[in-house]
Short mmCIF file of C-alpha atoms and ligand atoms in Angstrom, two decimals:
data_model
loop_
_atom_site.label_atom_id
_atom_site.label_comp_id
_atom_site.label_asym_id
_atom_site.label_seq_id
_atom_site.Cartn_x
_atom_site.Cartn_y
_atom_site.Cartn_z
CA MET A 13 135.82 91.45 68.39
CA LYS A 14 133.05 89.07 69.83
CA LEU A 15 132.29 89.00 73.69
CA GLY A 16 129.79 85.37 74.71
CA ILE A 17 127.86 86.36 77.26
CA ILE A 18 126.58 83.63 79.44
CA GLY A 19 125.18 82.77 82.51
CA LEU A 20 123.37 80.23 84.28
CA PRO A 21 119.61 79.37 83.12
CA GLN A 22 117.47 82.71 83.78
CA SER A 23 119.91 85.04 84.77
CA GLY A 24 118.72 87.63 82.21
CA LYS A 25 121.26 86.61 79.72
CA THR A 26 118.21 86.93 76.49
CA THR A 27 116.63 90.14 78.56
CA ILE A 28 120.52 91.31 78.77
CA PHE A 29 121.04 90.69 74.97
CA ASN A 30 117.73 92.19 74.12
CA ALA A 31 118.28 95.25 75.76
CA LEU A 32 121.60 95.73 73.88
CA THR A 33 120.06 94.96 70.22
CA GLY A 34 116.34 96.47 71.12
CA GLY A 35 115.55 93.03 69.91
CA ASP A 36 113.07 90.19 71.28
CA GLN A 37 113.74 87.33 70.76
CA PRO A 38 111.86 85.54 73.96
CA THR A 39 112.88 85.65 77.54
CA ASN A 40 111.56 81.92 78.21
CA ALA A 41 113.65 78.83 79.73
CA SER A 42 115.43 76.96 76.81
CA ALA A 43 116.73 74.91 79.59
CA GLY A 44 119.56 71.85 78.50
CA ARG A 45 119.08 73.95 74.59
CA ILE A 46 122.62 75.50 73.33
CA GLU A 47 120.80 78.68 71.22
CA VAL A 48 123.32 81.20 69.91
CA HIS A 49 121.64 84.60 68.88
CA THR A 50 124.00 87.04 67.59
CA ALA A 51 124.39 90.81 67.23
CA VAL A 52 126.91 93.63 66.29
CA VAL A 53 126.45 96.81 68.59
CA ASP A 54 127.76 99.97 68.36
CA VAL A 55 130.37 101.32 70.66
CA PRO A 56 128.54 104.10 71.98
CA ASP A 57 131.01 107.06 72.20
CA PRO A 58 130.46 111.10 72.82
CA ARG A 59 133.25 112.33 70.59
CA VAL A 60 132.29 110.50 67.61
CA ASP A 61 129.15 112.75 68.15
CA THR A 62 130.94 116.17 68.71
CA LEU A 63 133.60 114.54 65.75
CA SER A 64 129.65 114.28 63.47
CA GLY A 65 128.37 118.19 65.32
CA MET A 66 131.67 119.46 63.73
CA PHE A 67 132.31 117.35 60.19
CA ASN A 68 128.47 117.44 59.62
CA PRO A 69 129.71 114.37 57.67
CA ARG A 70 127.41 112.65 55.63
CA LYS A 71 127.82 108.98 57.24
CA THR A 72 128.77 108.69 60.64
CA ILE A 73 130.41 105.72 62.59
CA TYR A 74 130.66 104.28 65.38
CA ALA A 75 132.69 101.23 66.37
CA LYS A 76 131.21 97.79 66.61
CA VAL A 77 131.86 94.61 69.81
CA THR A 78 129.74 91.76 68.52
CA TYR A 79 127.60 90.08 71.58
CA ALA A 80 126.88 86.90 71.03
CA ASP A 81 123.75 85.56 73.58
CA ILE A 82 124.57 81.85 74.57
CA ALA A 83 122.59 79.48 76.67
CA GLY A 84 123.64 76.30 77.62
CA LEU A 85 126.39 75.95 80.45
CA ASP A 86 124.50 75.35 83.14
CA GLY A 87 126.61 74.70 86.25
CA SER A 88 126.54 69.93 84.90
CA ALA A 89 128.90 70.01 82.53
CA GLY A 90 130.76 67.44 85.54
CA LYS A 91 133.43 65.02 84.55
CA SER A 92 133.31 65.12 80.72
CA GLY A 93 133.73 68.94 80.42
CA ILE A 94 130.78 71.24 78.35
CA SER A 95 129.82 69.48 75.20
CA GLY A 96 131.02 69.40 72.28
CA THR A 97 129.12 72.32 70.35
CA LEU A 98 128.41 74.36 73.64
CA LEU A 99 132.26 74.72 73.58
CA ASN A 100 132.92 74.88 70.30
CA GLN A 101 130.79 78.59 70.88
CA LEU A 102 132.91 79.83 73.81
CA ALA A 103 135.98 79.13 72.04
CA GLN A 104 134.99 81.12 69.18
CA MET A 105 134.98 84.59 71.59
CA ASP A 106 137.18 87.02 72.39
CA GLY A 107 136.07 87.81 76.32
CA PHE A 108 132.73 86.84 78.37
CA ILE A 109 129.79 89.40 80.53
CA HIS A 110 129.02 86.87 82.74
CA VAL A 111 124.73 87.64 83.43
CA VAL A 112 124.65 87.22 87.73
CA ARG A 113 120.62 86.82 88.60
CA CYS A 114 120.68 89.57 91.91
CA PHE A 115 116.61 89.94 91.06
CA ASP A 116 114.59 88.36 92.88
CA ASP A 117 110.88 86.85 91.01
CA GLU A 118 109.23 84.22 92.44
CA ASN A 119 107.98 83.60 89.35
CA VAL A 120 111.14 83.14 88.17
CA PRO A 121 112.77 79.76 89.56
CA HIS A 122 116.52 80.22 90.10
CA ALA A 123 117.27 76.67 90.30
CA ALA A 124 119.59 76.26 92.97
CA GLY A 125 116.32 76.32 94.75
CA SER A 126 117.82 80.24 95.87
CA VAL A 127 119.12 83.74 94.61
CA ASP A 128 122.87 83.86 95.09
CA PRO A 129 125.28 86.03 93.46
CA ALA A 130 128.36 84.86 94.99
CA ARG A 131 127.41 81.48 94.62
CA ASP A 132 126.69 81.63 91.18
CA ILE A 133 129.65 84.03 90.12
CA ALA A 134 131.59 80.57 92.22
CA ALA A 135 129.33 78.06 89.99
CA MET A 136 130.43 79.48 86.68
CA ASP A 137 134.59 80.06 87.24
CA GLY A 138 134.09 76.32 88.85
CA GLU A 139 132.69 75.63 85.99
CA LEU A 140 134.99 76.73 83.17
CA LEU A 141 138.47 75.95 85.18
CA LEU A 142 136.69 72.25 85.13
CA ASN A 143 135.99 72.46 81.25
CA ASP A 144 140.14 74.24 81.31
CA LEU A 145 141.20 71.59 82.87
CA ILE A 146 140.12 68.85 81.35
CA ALA A 147 141.44 69.80 77.91
CA VAL A 148 144.50 70.45 79.65
CA GLU A 149 144.72 66.74 80.19
CA ARG A 150 143.60 65.07 77.80
CA LYS A 151 146.05 67.72 75.34
CA LEU A 152 148.66 65.82 77.87
CA GLU A 153 147.57 62.61 77.82
CA ARG A 154 147.89 62.85 73.56
CA LEU A 155 151.51 64.10 73.98
CA GLN A 156 152.43 61.31 75.97
CA ASP A 157 151.41 59.47 73.10
CA GLU A 158 152.94 60.75 70.56
CA ARG A 159 155.96 60.52 72.18
CA ARG A 160 155.63 56.53 73.29
CA LYS A 161 154.25 55.88 69.40
CA GLY A 162 157.81 58.25 68.14
CA GLY A 163 158.11 59.70 65.40
CA THR A 164 157.20 63.67 65.95
CA ASP A 165 159.44 65.95 67.19
CA LYS A 166 160.15 65.45 70.25
CA THR A 167 161.67 69.29 71.15
CA LEU A 168 158.50 70.79 70.38
CA ASN A 169 156.86 67.92 72.00
CA GLU A 170 158.99 68.42 75.43
CA ARG A 171 159.00 71.86 74.98
CA GLN A 172 154.04 71.74 74.65
CA THR A 173 153.79 68.81 77.85
CA ALA A 174 156.77 71.54 79.90
CA LEU A 175 153.15 74.83 79.07
CA PHE A 176 150.97 71.43 79.93
CA GLU A 177 152.76 70.27 82.48
CA ARG A 178 152.59 74.63 83.47
CA LEU A 179 149.41 74.69 83.07
CA HIS A 180 147.55 71.54 85.02
CA GLU A 181 149.02 73.06 88.12
CA ILE A 182 147.49 76.20 87.60
CA LEU A 183 144.93 75.17 87.09
CA SER A 184 144.49 72.46 89.77
CA THR A 185 144.99 75.74 92.19
CA GLU A 186 141.62 77.08 90.84
CA THR A 187 142.91 79.43 89.59
CA PRO A 188 141.56 80.99 86.62
CA LEU A 189 144.43 81.16 83.48
CA ARG A 190 143.78 84.39 82.65
CA GLU A 191 145.33 85.61 86.16
CA VAL A 192 148.75 84.10 84.08
CA GLU A 193 151.96 86.24 82.20
CA PHE A 194 152.32 83.88 78.97
CA THR A 195 155.93 84.91 77.07
CA SER A 196 155.14 84.98 73.71
CA ASP A 197 156.21 81.96 72.46
CA GLU A 198 154.10 80.35 74.96
CA GLU A 199 150.84 82.02 73.88
CA LYS A 200 151.69 81.08 70.27
CA ASN A 201 151.34 77.56 71.35
CA LEU A 202 148.37 78.45 73.55
CA SER A 203 146.05 80.59 70.57
CA GLY A 204 143.86 78.37 68.86
CA PHE A 205 143.50 76.04 71.56
CA GLY A 206 140.27 78.04 73.20
CA LEU A 207 140.73 77.85 76.52
CA LEU A 208 138.09 79.67 78.29
CA THR A 209 139.49 81.18 81.68
CA ARG A 210 142.67 82.83 80.13
CA LYS A 211 139.19 84.93 77.82
CA PRO A 212 139.06 88.69 80.15
CA LEU A 213 135.82 87.96 82.28
CA LEU A 214 133.57 90.65 82.41
CA VAL A 215 130.46 90.01 85.66
CA LEU A 216 126.97 91.79 85.32
CA LEU A 217 124.61 91.45 87.91
CA ASN A 218 121.09 91.59 86.51
CA LEU A 219 119.28 93.67 88.98
CA GLY A 220 115.24 93.94 89.87
CA GLU A 221 113.62 97.24 90.04
CA GLY A 222 115.28 99.66 92.07
CA GLN A 223 117.41 97.58 94.05
CA ALA A 224 120.53 98.05 95.36
CA ALA A 225 123.98 96.06 93.90
CA PRO A 226 125.16 93.42 96.11
CA GLU A 227 128.44 94.58 97.93
CA ILE A 228 129.83 91.06 95.83
CA LYS A 229 133.51 89.46 97.47
CA LEU A 230 135.22 87.97 94.34
CA ALA A 231 137.88 84.32 94.62
CA HIS A 232 138.75 86.26 91.34
CA PRO A 233 138.88 89.95 90.83
CA CYS A 234 137.75 91.01 87.84
CA PRO A 235 135.16 93.88 86.50
CA VAL A 236 132.06 94.27 88.12
CA VAL A 237 129.06 95.91 86.80
CA ASP A 238 126.03 95.94 87.20
CA LEU A 239 121.93 97.13 85.52
CA GLN A 240 118.48 96.87 85.78
CA GLY A 241 118.50 94.29 82.75
CA LYS A 242 114.54 94.37 82.44
CA LEU A 243 114.00 97.76 82.98
CA GLU A 244 116.89 98.47 80.66
CA MET A 245 115.35 95.96 78.06
CA GLU A 246 112.07 97.75 78.14
CA ILE A 247 113.20 101.13 77.60
CA ALA A 248 115.81 99.95 74.60
CA GLN A 249 112.19 97.96 72.91
CA LEU A 250 111.48 101.49 72.80
CA PRO A 251 111.14 104.61 70.57
CA PRO A 252 113.67 107.02 70.93
CA GLU A 253 111.50 109.92 71.54
CA ASP A 254 110.18 107.27 75.02
CA ALA A 255 112.18 106.19 75.80
CA GLN A 256 114.04 109.86 76.03
CA MET A 257 110.35 110.52 78.12
CA PHE A 258 111.02 106.74 80.26
CA MET A 259 114.69 108.05 81.35
CA GLU A 260 113.75 111.33 82.70
CA GLU A 261 110.72 109.95 85.00
CA TYR A 262 112.93 107.02 86.79
CA GLY A 263 116.07 109.49 86.68
CA ILE A 264 117.98 107.49 84.75
CA GLU A 265 120.79 109.70 82.99
CA GLU A 266 122.93 106.58 80.31
CA PRO A 267 121.14 103.21 79.84
CA GLY A 268 123.97 101.51 81.89
CA LEU A 269 124.29 99.09 78.96
CA ASN A 270 125.87 102.48 77.70
CA LYS A 271 128.57 101.89 80.51
CA MET A 272 128.21 98.31 79.75
CA ILE A 273 129.14 98.17 76.57
CA ARG A 274 132.17 100.70 77.02
CA LEU A 275 133.54 98.42 79.68
CA SER A 276 133.30 95.49 77.00
CA TYR A 277 135.15 97.58 74.47
CA ASP A 278 138.24 97.83 77.44
CA LEU A 279 137.84 94.49 78.79
CA LEU A 280 139.04 93.45 75.59
CA ASN A 281 142.40 96.17 76.00
CA LEU A 282 140.89 97.99 72.51
CA GLN A 283 141.06 101.15 72.13
CA SER A 284 139.18 103.42 69.48
CA PHE A 285 140.91 106.25 66.77
CA PHE A 286 138.67 109.16 64.87
CA THR A 287 138.53 110.27 60.79
CA VAL A 288 137.11 112.30 60.51
CA GLY A 289 136.18 113.81 56.87
CA GLU A 290 132.88 116.45 54.98
CA ASP A 291 131.68 112.00 53.34
CA GLU A 292 132.26 110.70 57.01
CA VAL A 293 132.79 110.71 60.02
CA ARG A 294 134.35 107.01 62.30
CA ALA A 295 135.42 104.92 65.57
CA TRP A 296 137.89 102.56 64.10
CA THR A 297 139.06 99.34 66.79
CA VAL A 298 142.76 98.94 67.76
CA ARG A 299 144.83 97.52 70.38
CA ARG A 300 145.58 99.57 72.87
CA GLY A 301 149.69 100.08 72.18
CA ALA A 302 148.96 99.65 68.61
CA SER A 303 151.45 101.63 65.73
CA ALA A 304 149.90 104.09 63.50
CA HIS A 305 151.13 101.06 61.05
CA GLU A 306 148.06 99.45 62.28
CA ALA A 307 146.28 102.08 62.42
CA ALA A 308 146.71 102.16 58.93
CA GLY A 309 145.79 98.21 58.25
CA ALA A 310 142.71 98.36 60.89
CA ILE A 311 140.82 101.39 58.04
CA HIS A 312 142.82 99.33 54.99
CA THR A 313 145.56 96.88 53.58
CA ASP A 314 146.40 99.27 50.58
CA LEU A 315 146.63 102.25 53.50
CA GLN A 316 149.12 99.78 54.83
CA LYS A 317 151.07 99.01 51.97
CA GLY A 318 151.67 102.70 51.05
CA PHE A 319 152.79 104.16 54.75
CA ILE A 320 154.39 107.43 54.39
CA ARG A 321 152.75 109.42 57.51
CA ALA A 322 150.35 109.34 59.99
CA GLU A 323 149.21 113.18 60.86
CA VAL A 324 147.57 112.88 64.32
CA VAL A 325 145.53 115.61 66.48
CA SER A 326 143.91 114.30 69.64
CA TYR A 327 140.56 114.18 70.16
CA GLU A 328 141.14 117.73 72.59
CA ASP A 329 142.93 119.58 71.03
CA LEU A 330 140.98 119.21 67.80
CA THR A 331 137.76 119.59 69.20
CA SER A 332 139.31 122.89 71.62
CA LEU A 333 140.40 124.26 68.51
CA GLY A 334 137.74 124.37 66.31
CA GLY A 335 139.22 122.85 62.70
CA MET A 336 141.87 120.61 60.75
CA SER A 337 143.33 124.30 59.74
CA GLU A 338 142.66 125.38 63.52
CA ALA A 339 144.49 122.74 64.42
CA ARG A 340 147.76 122.99 61.80
CA ALA A 341 147.97 126.53 62.10
CA LYS A 342 148.79 125.95 65.97
CA GLY A 343 151.02 123.36 65.93
CA LYS A 344 148.91 120.87 66.90
CA LEU A 345 149.12 118.00 64.36
CA ARG A 346 151.74 116.02 63.89
CA LEU A 347 153.23 113.91 61.38
CA GLU A 348 153.91 110.49 62.58
CA GLY A 349 156.14 107.53 61.38
CA LYS A 350 154.71 103.46 60.87
CA GLN A 351 156.20 102.94 64.25
CA TYR A 352 153.78 106.28 66.52
CA VAL A 353 151.56 104.41 68.89
CA VAL A 354 148.31 105.71 67.90
CA GLN A 355 146.32 107.10 71.78
CA ASP A 356 142.46 106.58 72.47
CA GLY A 357 141.17 109.08 71.00
CA ASP A 358 143.57 110.42 68.16
CA ILE A 359 142.72 111.47 64.92
CA VAL A 360 144.34 110.34 62.14
CA HIS A 361 145.01 111.05 58.85
CA ILE A 362 146.85 108.22 56.61
CA ARG A 363 148.93 109.75 53.62
CA PHE A 364 150.59 107.30 51.37
CA ASN A 365 151.28 105.98 48.37
CA LEU A 366 150.59 102.83 46.61
N1 GTP B 14 112.04 90.77 88.24
C1 GTP B 14 113.08 90.46 87.22
N2 GTP B 14 113.08 89.29 85.65
C2 GTP B 14 113.68 89.41 84.82
C3 GTP B 14 114.52 90.29 84.94
N3 GTP B 14 115.54 89.84 84.17
C4 GTP B 14 115.08 88.95 83.33
N4 GTP B 14 114.24 87.85 84.10
C5 GTP B 14 112.89 87.50 83.40
O1 GTP B 14 114.35 86.56 84.48
C6 GTP B 14 113.31 85.39 82.97
C7 GTP B 14 114.80 85.41 82.68
O2 GTP B 14 115.17 85.64 81.59
P1 GTP B 14 115.89 85.89 80.13
O3 GTP B 14 116.91 86.31 79.75
O4 GTP B 14 115.42 84.97 79.52
O5 GTP B 14 116.71 84.73 81.38
P2 GTP B 14 117.69 82.78 79.58
O6 GTP B 14 119.45 83.75 80.69
O7 GTP B 14 118.59 84.17 79.22
O8 GTP B 14 117.66 82.65 80.33
P3 GTP B 14 117.94 80.31 79.19
O9 GTP B 14 118.04 81.09 77.94
O10 GTP B 14 117.34 80.25 79.33
O11 GTP B 14 119.77 79.96 80.47
C8 GTP B 14 112.07 86.10 81.85
O12 GTP B 14 110.80 85.87 82.60
C9 GTP B 14 112.10 87.63 82.16
O13 GTP B 14 111.25 88.46 82.24
C10 GTP B 14 114.82 91.53 85.71
O14 GTP B 14 116.14 92.06 86.19
N5 GTP B 14 113.97 91.63 86.65
MG1 MG B 15 117.77 83.08 76.18
#
C-alpha cells in the first residue's frame, strides 16, 4: 500500500517525509523539479507491543505502509494537465496525503505570497479535478474516434462512453470522484485508469511550533490531521532516548506522526490481524471486510490453497485471559471457515493441508 505525499512547493512535504523515516533528505527548494523519495514505514501499534511482551518472540513485525514524497505539483498544470512523468507517479499511489502549509516563516516564501491553508487546499483539489477532467475528455475523444473508424466492440464502446460521459458531468461540477459510488463493473472499467480524484485523500495541516490548528471549512469533506512538521522531523532524527526526553520537555505524549500513520492506514480502508508464536509476532494487512481465506493468502499462497480452518481469538479475549491455552479453555478460541469476516485485531492461526 502506497501513499503519495503531495502539496504545493515548500509546504513541508520533505520535512514530513523525514519525520516519517527519521531520514534527512534535503529540505530546500526543489521548485519545478519532479522528485520522488520512497520509504517503507512501520505502522505503530501498541497491540503488537503487548503481544510481543506476552509471547517473547524472536521477531516482532509491524504492519507497513509505503510513503512517497512527490514534489512537482505546483498548481500550474493548466490546460494540458499534469505532465506525463509526474502523472505516472501519482497514478501509482493508493491514496494521497496533502501537506498544507500553516506555519509562518518569513525565510520561507510562499509562492502565492501569503499563508492561507483554505486557499491551498482548494488549489490542490482544483488541480486534481482538472487533471481528471482532461483525462476523461481525452478518453471520450478516443472512444469517438473508435466509433468513427468502426471495427471495435460496439457495445463495449457504448458502455464506456456512457460511463465516461457521466464522469465528465460529475467532474464538471467540481466533485471529486471519490464521493461517487460505482458498480463493481464500473470499478473494473476504471481500474488501470489512474483517475486522481478517485483516490482517498487526507489533509495534513503542517503547523509551526506551538501553533494551534486553524478551523478550515472544506468544500469536500475528508479526514484532516495536524502536526508540527519541523518539530516532528527534529524528534525523529534524535536517538530514541533523547527523543523521549525532548517530548517530555515539550509535553508531547505521542508523536503526531503516529496518529497520521494510523489515519493513513484507515484512509486506505485497511485493518490488521495478528499471528503470534515464539518465533514471531506479526501484524498483517488486509482490507476491511476481508475473509479468513483472503487473510490466509496475505500470509502465504500455500495457506490459502490448503486452507482448512482458521483458529481465531480476539485481541481483547487473548490479552485479558493471558494466553492461548487459557483462551482455549474458556472457549474463546473459535474455529472459523473460509467465509469468516476477519475483524481488526483478530489473532489468527490458519490450519492448512497441501
Ligand atoms: N518554521 C517552519 N518551517 C518549516 C516547517 N515545515 C517546513 N518548514 C521549512 O519550509 C521549507 C520547505 O520545507 P520542505 O519540507 O522542503 O517543503 P517541500 O514541500 O518538500 O518543498 P518542495 O519539495 O520544494 O516542494 C524548509 O526550509 C523547511 O525547513 C515548519 O513546520 N515550520
Ligand atoms: Mg521536497
